[in-house]
Coordinates of C-alpha atoms and ligand atoms in Angstrom, one line a residue:
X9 CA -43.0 -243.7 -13.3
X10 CA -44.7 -241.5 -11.5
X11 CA -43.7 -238.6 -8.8
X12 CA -43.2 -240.2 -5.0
X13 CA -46.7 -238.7 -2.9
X14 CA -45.3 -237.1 0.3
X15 CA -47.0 -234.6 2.6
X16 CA -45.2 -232.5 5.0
X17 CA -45.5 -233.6 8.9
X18 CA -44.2 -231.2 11.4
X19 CA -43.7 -233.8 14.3
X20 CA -45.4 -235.4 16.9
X21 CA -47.3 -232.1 17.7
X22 CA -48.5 -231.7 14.4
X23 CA -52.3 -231.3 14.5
X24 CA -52.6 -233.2 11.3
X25 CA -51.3 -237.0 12.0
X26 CA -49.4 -239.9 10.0
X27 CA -52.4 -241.8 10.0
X28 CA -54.0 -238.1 7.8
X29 CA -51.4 -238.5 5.8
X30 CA -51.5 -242.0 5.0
X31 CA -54.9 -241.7 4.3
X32 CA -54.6 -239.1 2.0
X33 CA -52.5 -241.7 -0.2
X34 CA -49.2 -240.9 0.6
X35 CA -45.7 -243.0 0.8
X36 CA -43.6 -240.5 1.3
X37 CA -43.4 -237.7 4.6
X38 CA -41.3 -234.7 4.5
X39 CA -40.0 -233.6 7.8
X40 CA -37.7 -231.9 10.1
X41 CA -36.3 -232.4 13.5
X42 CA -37.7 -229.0 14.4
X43 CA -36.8 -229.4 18.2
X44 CA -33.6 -229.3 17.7
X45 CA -31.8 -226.0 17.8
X46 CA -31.1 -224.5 14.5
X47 CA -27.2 -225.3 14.2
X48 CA -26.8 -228.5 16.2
X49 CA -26.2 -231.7 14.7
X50 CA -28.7 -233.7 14.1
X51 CA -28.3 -236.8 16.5
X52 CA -28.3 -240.6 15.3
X53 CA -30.9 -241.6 17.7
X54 CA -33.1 -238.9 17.7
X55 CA -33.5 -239.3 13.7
X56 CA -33.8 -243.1 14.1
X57 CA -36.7 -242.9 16.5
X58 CA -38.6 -240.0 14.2
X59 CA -37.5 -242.6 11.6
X60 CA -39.7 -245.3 13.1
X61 CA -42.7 -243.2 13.7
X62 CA -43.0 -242.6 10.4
X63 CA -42.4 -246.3 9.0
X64 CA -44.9 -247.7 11.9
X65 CA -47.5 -246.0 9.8
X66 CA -46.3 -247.9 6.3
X67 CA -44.5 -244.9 5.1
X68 CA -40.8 -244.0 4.7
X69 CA -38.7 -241.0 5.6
X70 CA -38.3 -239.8 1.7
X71 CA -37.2 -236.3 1.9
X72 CA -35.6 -233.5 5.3
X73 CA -37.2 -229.9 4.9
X74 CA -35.5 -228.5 6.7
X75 CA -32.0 -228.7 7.8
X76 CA -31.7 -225.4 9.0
X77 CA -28.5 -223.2 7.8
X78 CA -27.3 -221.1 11.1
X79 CA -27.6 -217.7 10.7
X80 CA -23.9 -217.4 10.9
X81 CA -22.9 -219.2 8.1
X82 CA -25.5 -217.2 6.6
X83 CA -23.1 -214.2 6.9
X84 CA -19.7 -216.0 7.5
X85 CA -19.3 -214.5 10.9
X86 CA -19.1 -215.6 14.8
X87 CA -18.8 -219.5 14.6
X88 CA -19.5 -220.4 11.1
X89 CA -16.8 -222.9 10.4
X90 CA -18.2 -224.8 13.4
X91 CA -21.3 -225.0 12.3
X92 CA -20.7 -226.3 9.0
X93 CA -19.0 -228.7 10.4
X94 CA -22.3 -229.7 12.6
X95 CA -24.1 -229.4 9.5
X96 CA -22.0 -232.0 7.7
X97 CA -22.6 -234.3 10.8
X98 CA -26.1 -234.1 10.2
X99 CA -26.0 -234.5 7.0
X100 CA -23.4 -237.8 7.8
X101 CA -25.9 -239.1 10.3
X102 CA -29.0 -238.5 8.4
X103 CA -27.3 -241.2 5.4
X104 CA -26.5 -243.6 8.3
X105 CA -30.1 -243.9 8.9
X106 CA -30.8 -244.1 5.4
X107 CA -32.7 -240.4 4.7
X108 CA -31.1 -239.4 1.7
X109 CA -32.9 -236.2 0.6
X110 CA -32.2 -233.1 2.5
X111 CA -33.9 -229.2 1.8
X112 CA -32.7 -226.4 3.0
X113 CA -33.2 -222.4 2.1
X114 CA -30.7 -219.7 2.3
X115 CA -33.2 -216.5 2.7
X116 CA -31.5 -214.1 5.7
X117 CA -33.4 -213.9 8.5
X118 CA -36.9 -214.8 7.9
X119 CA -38.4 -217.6 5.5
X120 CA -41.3 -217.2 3.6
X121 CA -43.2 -214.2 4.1
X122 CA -47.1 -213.6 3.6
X123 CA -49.5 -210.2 4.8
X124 CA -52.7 -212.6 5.4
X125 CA -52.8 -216.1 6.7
X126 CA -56.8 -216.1 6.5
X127 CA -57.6 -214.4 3.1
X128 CA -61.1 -215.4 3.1
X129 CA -62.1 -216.7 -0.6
X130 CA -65.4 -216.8 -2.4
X131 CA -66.6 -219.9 -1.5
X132 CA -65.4 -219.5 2.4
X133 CA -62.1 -221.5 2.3
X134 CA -59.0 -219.3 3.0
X135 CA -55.9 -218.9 1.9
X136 CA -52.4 -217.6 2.0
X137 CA -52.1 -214.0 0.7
X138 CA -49.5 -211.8 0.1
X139 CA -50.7 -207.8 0.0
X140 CA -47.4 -205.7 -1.4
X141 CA -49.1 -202.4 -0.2
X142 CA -49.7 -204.2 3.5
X143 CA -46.1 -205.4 3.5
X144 CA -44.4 -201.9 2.8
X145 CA -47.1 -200.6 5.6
X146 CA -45.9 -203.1 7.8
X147 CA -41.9 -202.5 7.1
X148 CA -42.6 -198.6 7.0
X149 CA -45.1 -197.9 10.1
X150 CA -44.9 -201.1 12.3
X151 CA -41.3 -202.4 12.4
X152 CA -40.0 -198.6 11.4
X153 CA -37.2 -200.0 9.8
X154 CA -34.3 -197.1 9.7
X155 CA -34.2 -195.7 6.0
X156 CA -36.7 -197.8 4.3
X157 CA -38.1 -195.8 2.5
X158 CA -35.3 -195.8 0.4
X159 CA -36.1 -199.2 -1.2
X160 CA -40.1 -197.5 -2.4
X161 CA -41.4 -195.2 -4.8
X162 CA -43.3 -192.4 -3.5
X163 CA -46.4 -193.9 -5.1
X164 CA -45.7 -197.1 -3.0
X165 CA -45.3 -195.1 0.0
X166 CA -48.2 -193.3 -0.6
X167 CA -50.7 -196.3 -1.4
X168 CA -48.7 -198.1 1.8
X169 CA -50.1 -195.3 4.4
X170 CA -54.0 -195.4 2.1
X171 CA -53.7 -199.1 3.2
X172 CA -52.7 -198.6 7.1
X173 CA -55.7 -196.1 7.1
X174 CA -58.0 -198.7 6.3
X175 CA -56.4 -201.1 9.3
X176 CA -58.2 -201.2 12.7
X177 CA -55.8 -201.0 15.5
X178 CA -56.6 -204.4 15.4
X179 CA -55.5 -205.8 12.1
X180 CA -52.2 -203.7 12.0
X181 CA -51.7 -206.0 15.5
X182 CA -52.5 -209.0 13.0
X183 CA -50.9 -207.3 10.0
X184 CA -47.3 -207.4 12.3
X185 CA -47.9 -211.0 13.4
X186 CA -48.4 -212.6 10.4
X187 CA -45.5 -210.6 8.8
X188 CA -43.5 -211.8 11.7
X189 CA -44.8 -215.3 12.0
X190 CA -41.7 -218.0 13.1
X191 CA -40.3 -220.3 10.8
X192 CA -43.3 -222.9 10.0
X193 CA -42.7 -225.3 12.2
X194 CA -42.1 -223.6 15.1
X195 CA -44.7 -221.2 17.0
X196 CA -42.2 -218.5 18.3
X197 CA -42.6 -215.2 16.8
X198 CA -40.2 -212.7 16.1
X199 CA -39.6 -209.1 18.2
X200 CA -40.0 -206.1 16.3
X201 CA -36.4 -205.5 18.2
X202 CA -35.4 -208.8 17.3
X203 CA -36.1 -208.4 13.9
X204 CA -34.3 -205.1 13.6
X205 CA -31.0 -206.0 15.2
X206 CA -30.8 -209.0 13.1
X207 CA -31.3 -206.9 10.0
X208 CA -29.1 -204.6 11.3
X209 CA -26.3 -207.7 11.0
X210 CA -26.8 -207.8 7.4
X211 CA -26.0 -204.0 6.6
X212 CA -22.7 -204.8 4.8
X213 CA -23.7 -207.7 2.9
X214 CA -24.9 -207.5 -0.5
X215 CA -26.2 -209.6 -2.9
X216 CA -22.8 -210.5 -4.3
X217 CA -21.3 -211.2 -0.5
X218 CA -24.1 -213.0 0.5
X219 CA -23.9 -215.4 -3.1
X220 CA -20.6 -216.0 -2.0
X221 CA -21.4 -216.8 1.8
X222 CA -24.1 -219.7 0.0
X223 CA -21.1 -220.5 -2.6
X224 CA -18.4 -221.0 0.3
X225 CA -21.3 -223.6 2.0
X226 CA -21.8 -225.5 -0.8
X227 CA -17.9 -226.3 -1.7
X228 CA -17.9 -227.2 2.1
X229 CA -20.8 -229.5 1.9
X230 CA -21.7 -230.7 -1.7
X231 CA -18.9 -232.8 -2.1
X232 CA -19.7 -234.5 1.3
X233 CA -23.4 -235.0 0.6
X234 CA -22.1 -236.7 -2.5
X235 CA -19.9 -238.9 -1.0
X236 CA -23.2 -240.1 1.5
X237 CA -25.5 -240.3 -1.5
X238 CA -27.2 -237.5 -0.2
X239 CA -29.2 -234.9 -2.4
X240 CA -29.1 -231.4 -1.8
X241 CA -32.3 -229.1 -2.9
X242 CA -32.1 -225.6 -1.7
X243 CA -35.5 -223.9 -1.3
X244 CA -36.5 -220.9 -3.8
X245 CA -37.1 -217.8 -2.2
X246 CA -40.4 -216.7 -1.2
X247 CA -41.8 -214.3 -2.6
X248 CA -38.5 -214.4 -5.1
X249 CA -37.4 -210.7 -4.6
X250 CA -35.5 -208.9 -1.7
X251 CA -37.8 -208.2 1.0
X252 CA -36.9 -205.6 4.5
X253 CA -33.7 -204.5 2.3
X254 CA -31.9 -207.8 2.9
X255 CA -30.4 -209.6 -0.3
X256 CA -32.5 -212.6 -1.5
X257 CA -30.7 -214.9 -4.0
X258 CA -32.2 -218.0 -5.0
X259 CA -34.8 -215.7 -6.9
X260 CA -35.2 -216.6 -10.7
X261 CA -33.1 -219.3 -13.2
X262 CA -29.9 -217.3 -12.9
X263 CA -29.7 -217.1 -9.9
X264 CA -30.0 -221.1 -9.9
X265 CA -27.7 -221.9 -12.4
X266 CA -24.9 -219.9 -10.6
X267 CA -25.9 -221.7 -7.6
X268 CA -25.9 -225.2 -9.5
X269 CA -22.0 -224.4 -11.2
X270 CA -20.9 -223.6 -7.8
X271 CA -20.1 -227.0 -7.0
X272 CA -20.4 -229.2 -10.0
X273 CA -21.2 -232.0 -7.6
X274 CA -25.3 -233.5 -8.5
X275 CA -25.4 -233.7 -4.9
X276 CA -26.0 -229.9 -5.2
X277 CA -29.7 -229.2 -6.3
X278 CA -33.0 -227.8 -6.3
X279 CA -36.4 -228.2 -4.2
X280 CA -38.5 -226.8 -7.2
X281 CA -41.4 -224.6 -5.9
X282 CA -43.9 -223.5 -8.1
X283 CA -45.6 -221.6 -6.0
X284 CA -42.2 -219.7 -5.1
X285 CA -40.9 -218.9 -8.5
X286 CA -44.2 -218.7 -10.2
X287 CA -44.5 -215.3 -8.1
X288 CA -42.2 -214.0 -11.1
X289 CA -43.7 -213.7 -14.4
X290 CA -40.4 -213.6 -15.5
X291 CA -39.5 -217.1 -14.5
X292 CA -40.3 -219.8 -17.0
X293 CA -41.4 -222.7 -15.0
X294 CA -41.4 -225.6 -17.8
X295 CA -38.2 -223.6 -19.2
X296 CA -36.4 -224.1 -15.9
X297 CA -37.6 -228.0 -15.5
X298 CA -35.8 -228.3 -19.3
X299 CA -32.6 -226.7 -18.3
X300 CA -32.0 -227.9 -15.2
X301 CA -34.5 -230.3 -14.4
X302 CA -31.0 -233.1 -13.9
X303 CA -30.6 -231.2 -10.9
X304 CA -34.0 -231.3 -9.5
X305 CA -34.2 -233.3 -6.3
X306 CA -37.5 -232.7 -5.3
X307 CA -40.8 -231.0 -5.8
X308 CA -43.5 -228.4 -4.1
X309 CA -46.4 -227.8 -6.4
X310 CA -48.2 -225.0 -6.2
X311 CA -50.1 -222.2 -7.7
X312 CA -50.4 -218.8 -7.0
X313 CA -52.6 -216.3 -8.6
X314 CA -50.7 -212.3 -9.1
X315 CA -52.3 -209.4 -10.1
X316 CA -50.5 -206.1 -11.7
X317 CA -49.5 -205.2 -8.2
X318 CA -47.4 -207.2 -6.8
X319 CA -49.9 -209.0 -4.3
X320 CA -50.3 -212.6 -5.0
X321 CA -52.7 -215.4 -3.1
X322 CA -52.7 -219.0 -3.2
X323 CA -54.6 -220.4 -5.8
X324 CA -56.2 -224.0 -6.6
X325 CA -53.3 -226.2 -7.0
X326 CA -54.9 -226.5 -10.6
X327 CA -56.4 -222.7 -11.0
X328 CA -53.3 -219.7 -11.1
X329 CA -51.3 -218.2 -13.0
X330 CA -48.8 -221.5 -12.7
X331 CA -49.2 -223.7 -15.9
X332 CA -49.9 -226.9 -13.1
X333 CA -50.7 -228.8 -16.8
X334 CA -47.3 -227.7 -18.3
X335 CA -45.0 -228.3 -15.0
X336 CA -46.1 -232.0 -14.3
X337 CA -45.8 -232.5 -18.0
X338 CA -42.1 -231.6 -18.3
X339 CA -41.6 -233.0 -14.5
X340 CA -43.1 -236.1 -16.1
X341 CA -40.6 -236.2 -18.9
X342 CA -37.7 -235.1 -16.8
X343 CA -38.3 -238.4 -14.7
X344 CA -38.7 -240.9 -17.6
X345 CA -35.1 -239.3 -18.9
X346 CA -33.2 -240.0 -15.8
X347 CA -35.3 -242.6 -14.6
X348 CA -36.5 -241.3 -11.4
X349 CA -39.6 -241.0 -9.1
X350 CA -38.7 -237.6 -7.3
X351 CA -40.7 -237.1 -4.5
X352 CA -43.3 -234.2 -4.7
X353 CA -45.8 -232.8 -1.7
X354 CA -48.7 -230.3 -3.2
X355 CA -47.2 -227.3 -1.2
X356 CA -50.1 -225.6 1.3
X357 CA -53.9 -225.9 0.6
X358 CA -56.8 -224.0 1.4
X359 CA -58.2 -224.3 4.8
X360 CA -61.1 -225.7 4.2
X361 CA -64.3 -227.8 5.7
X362 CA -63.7 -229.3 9.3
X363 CA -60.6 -227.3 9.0
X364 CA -61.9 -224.1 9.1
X365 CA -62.2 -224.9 13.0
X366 CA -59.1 -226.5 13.5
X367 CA -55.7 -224.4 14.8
X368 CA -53.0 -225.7 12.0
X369 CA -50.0 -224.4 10.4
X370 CA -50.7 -221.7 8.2
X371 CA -50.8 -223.4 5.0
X372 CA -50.6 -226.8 6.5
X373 CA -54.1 -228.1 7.2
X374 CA -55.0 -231.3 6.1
X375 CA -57.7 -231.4 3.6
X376 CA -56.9 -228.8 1.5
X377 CA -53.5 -230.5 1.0
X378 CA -55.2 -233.7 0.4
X379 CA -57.1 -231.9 -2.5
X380 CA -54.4 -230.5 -3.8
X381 CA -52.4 -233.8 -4.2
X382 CA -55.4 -235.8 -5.4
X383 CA -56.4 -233.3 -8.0
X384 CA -52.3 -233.5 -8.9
X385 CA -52.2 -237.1 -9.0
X386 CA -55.4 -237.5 -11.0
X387 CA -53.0 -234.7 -13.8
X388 CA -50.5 -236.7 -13.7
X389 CA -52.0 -240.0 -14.5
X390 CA -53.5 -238.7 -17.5
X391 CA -50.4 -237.1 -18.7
X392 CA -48.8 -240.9 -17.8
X393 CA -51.4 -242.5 -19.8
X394 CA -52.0 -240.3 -22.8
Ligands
DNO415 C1 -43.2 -222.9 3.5 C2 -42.1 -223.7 3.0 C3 -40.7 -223.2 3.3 C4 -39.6 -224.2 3.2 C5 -38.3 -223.8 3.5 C6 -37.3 -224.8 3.1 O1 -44.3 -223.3 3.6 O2 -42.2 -224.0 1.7 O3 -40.7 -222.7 4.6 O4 -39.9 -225.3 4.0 O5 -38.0 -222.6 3.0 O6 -36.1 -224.6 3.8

């Protein structure tokens, strides 16, 4: 059986259209409500008609990314209890309408996080590209965060200022954009004073408060999304490490596991990135889909290549430093055990061809994704068939 095609659709604005991701040989769309206020419940009716859109074009709803976690129940303060309880609404309304698989991430503050959203590549296409030395030049000499320093060696602060040396006033204006860029999905950008005060909220919370905050959600919602036959899949961090001095969790397979035993409920489970924990040499991709694959709920494949330093760019979905041949492989098996399609979307692509042109989600162009999943599909029919 193989994994359910999906591509990610960020709404009716989206540049890239149902119809693109149709063609591109999909049955599945991943999708948010991203108008709605992060917090709010989800209403019947408004899922309903984003429901129909989707099915007018002969697909189905098959997975949420994301159902936002408030910021408050991110650190258990102001109205968090309230907003759980919004969030189990959503979570109650979405099953009435029959979407059944909801992601969600737990990273304070700021999703994912790259230097470059146009790292230009050999052949012209560009990428996503994360430049360690840019991002402590950012954190240290654009958003002057108080005492960070504190969190580098002096040889990364010294290679950090080499690197804003070599930035025209110009691309340290680009460098703080794209290191403030909105969640994806929305097009509002962060304040460098907006950015501050709300890591100035997470000064006394550490890792092991902040685990708990996640653990307290979970107990609060597993057992309801179990009830409405809903899976859970909580996004891996990326990159996996703490970034800006704020406590990142969801990092490596510990850190999964003591999210998984939690709240024993299967509801409770994993959107497995690739492209997310493959940023960690440490993490054993296959390894993981072995140990916990029971628990997987739904898929973002993606490579990345590293080198020594700590920058990493997006790769080929089939070229990296992510065993793509290994991951479907056990993914394949994992599915055949428990008898499941999971649904998968190739995570980004290159912008590439007409796309080069075109104003898209960074990481969300159309043909590059449609590469991506074709290449993927065509590896996982001959793992299938051998
Ligand atoms: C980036 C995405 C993430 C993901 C969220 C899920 O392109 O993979 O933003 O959607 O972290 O909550």
């Amino acid at each position: 059986m193989p994994m359910e095609q999906t591509m990610r659709w960020f709404g009716p604005n989206d540049p890239v259209s149902l119809r693109d991701i149709r063609q591109a040989g999909c049955s599945g769309v991943v999708t948010a409500l991203h108008h709605i206020p992060v917090g709010d419940t989800w209403p019947v009716d408004e899922i309903d008609r984003r429901k129909a859109m989707i099915e007018a074009e002969g697909m189905c709803w098959s997975v949420v990314e994301s159902c936002p976690v408030h910021e408050d129940i991110k650190k258990a303060t102001g109205n968090y209890r309230q907003y759980i309880q919004q969030y189990k609404d959503s979570l109650r309304n979405l099953a009435q309408c029959g979407v059944y698989t909801v992601t969600y991430n737990f990273m304070p503050v700021m999703d994912w996080m790259r230097t470059d959203v146009h790292f230009e590549l050999p052949n012209g296409a560009r990428a996503l590209y994360y430049d360690r030395a840019a991002f402590i030049a950012f954190d240290l000499f654009l958003l002057q965060r108080p005492n960070a320093e504190a969190d580098y060696t002096q040889a990364e602060i010294a290679s950090a200022a080499a690197k804003l040396q070599t930035l025209s006033p110009q691309q340290r204006e680009t460098l703080f954009h794209n290191a403030l860029l909105g969640l994806p999905g929305s097009d509002d950008r962060f304040t460098r004073e907006g950015v501050l005060k709300a890591l100035a909220q997470y000064a006394h919370i550490d890792a092991a408060a902040f685990r708990e905050n996640l653990f307290h959600f979970l107990r609060e919602i597993s057992p309801v999304a179990q009830e409405l036959g809903i899976q859970l899949a909580i996004h891996p961090d990326d990159p996996p490490y703490p970034l800006l001095g704020l406590p990142r969790i969801v990092s490596t397979e510990a850190d999964l596991k003591l999210i998984l035993n939690a709240s024993p409920e299967t509801a409770n489970g994993i959107c497995f990135c690739t492209g997310s924990l493959g940023v960690r040499p440490g993490n054993d991709l296959t390894g993981i889909i072995e140990r916990l694959g029971d628990r997987i709920h739904f898929i973002h494949l993606r490579n990345i290549r590293r080198n020594g330093a700590g920058d990493f760019y997006e790769a080929d979905h089939l070229d990296g430093d992510v065993d793509m041949y290994g991951v479907v492989h056990a993914l394949t098996q994992t599915m055949r055990r428990r008898g499941v399609s999971l649904p998968m979307r190739p995570d980004h692509g290159h912008q590439m061809l007409d796309d080069l042109t075109k104003q898209t989600y960074p990481g969300y162009s159309c043909i590059g994704r449609l590469k991506g999943l074709a290449e993927l599909r065509g590896l996982e029919l001959g793992i299938l068939r051998s």
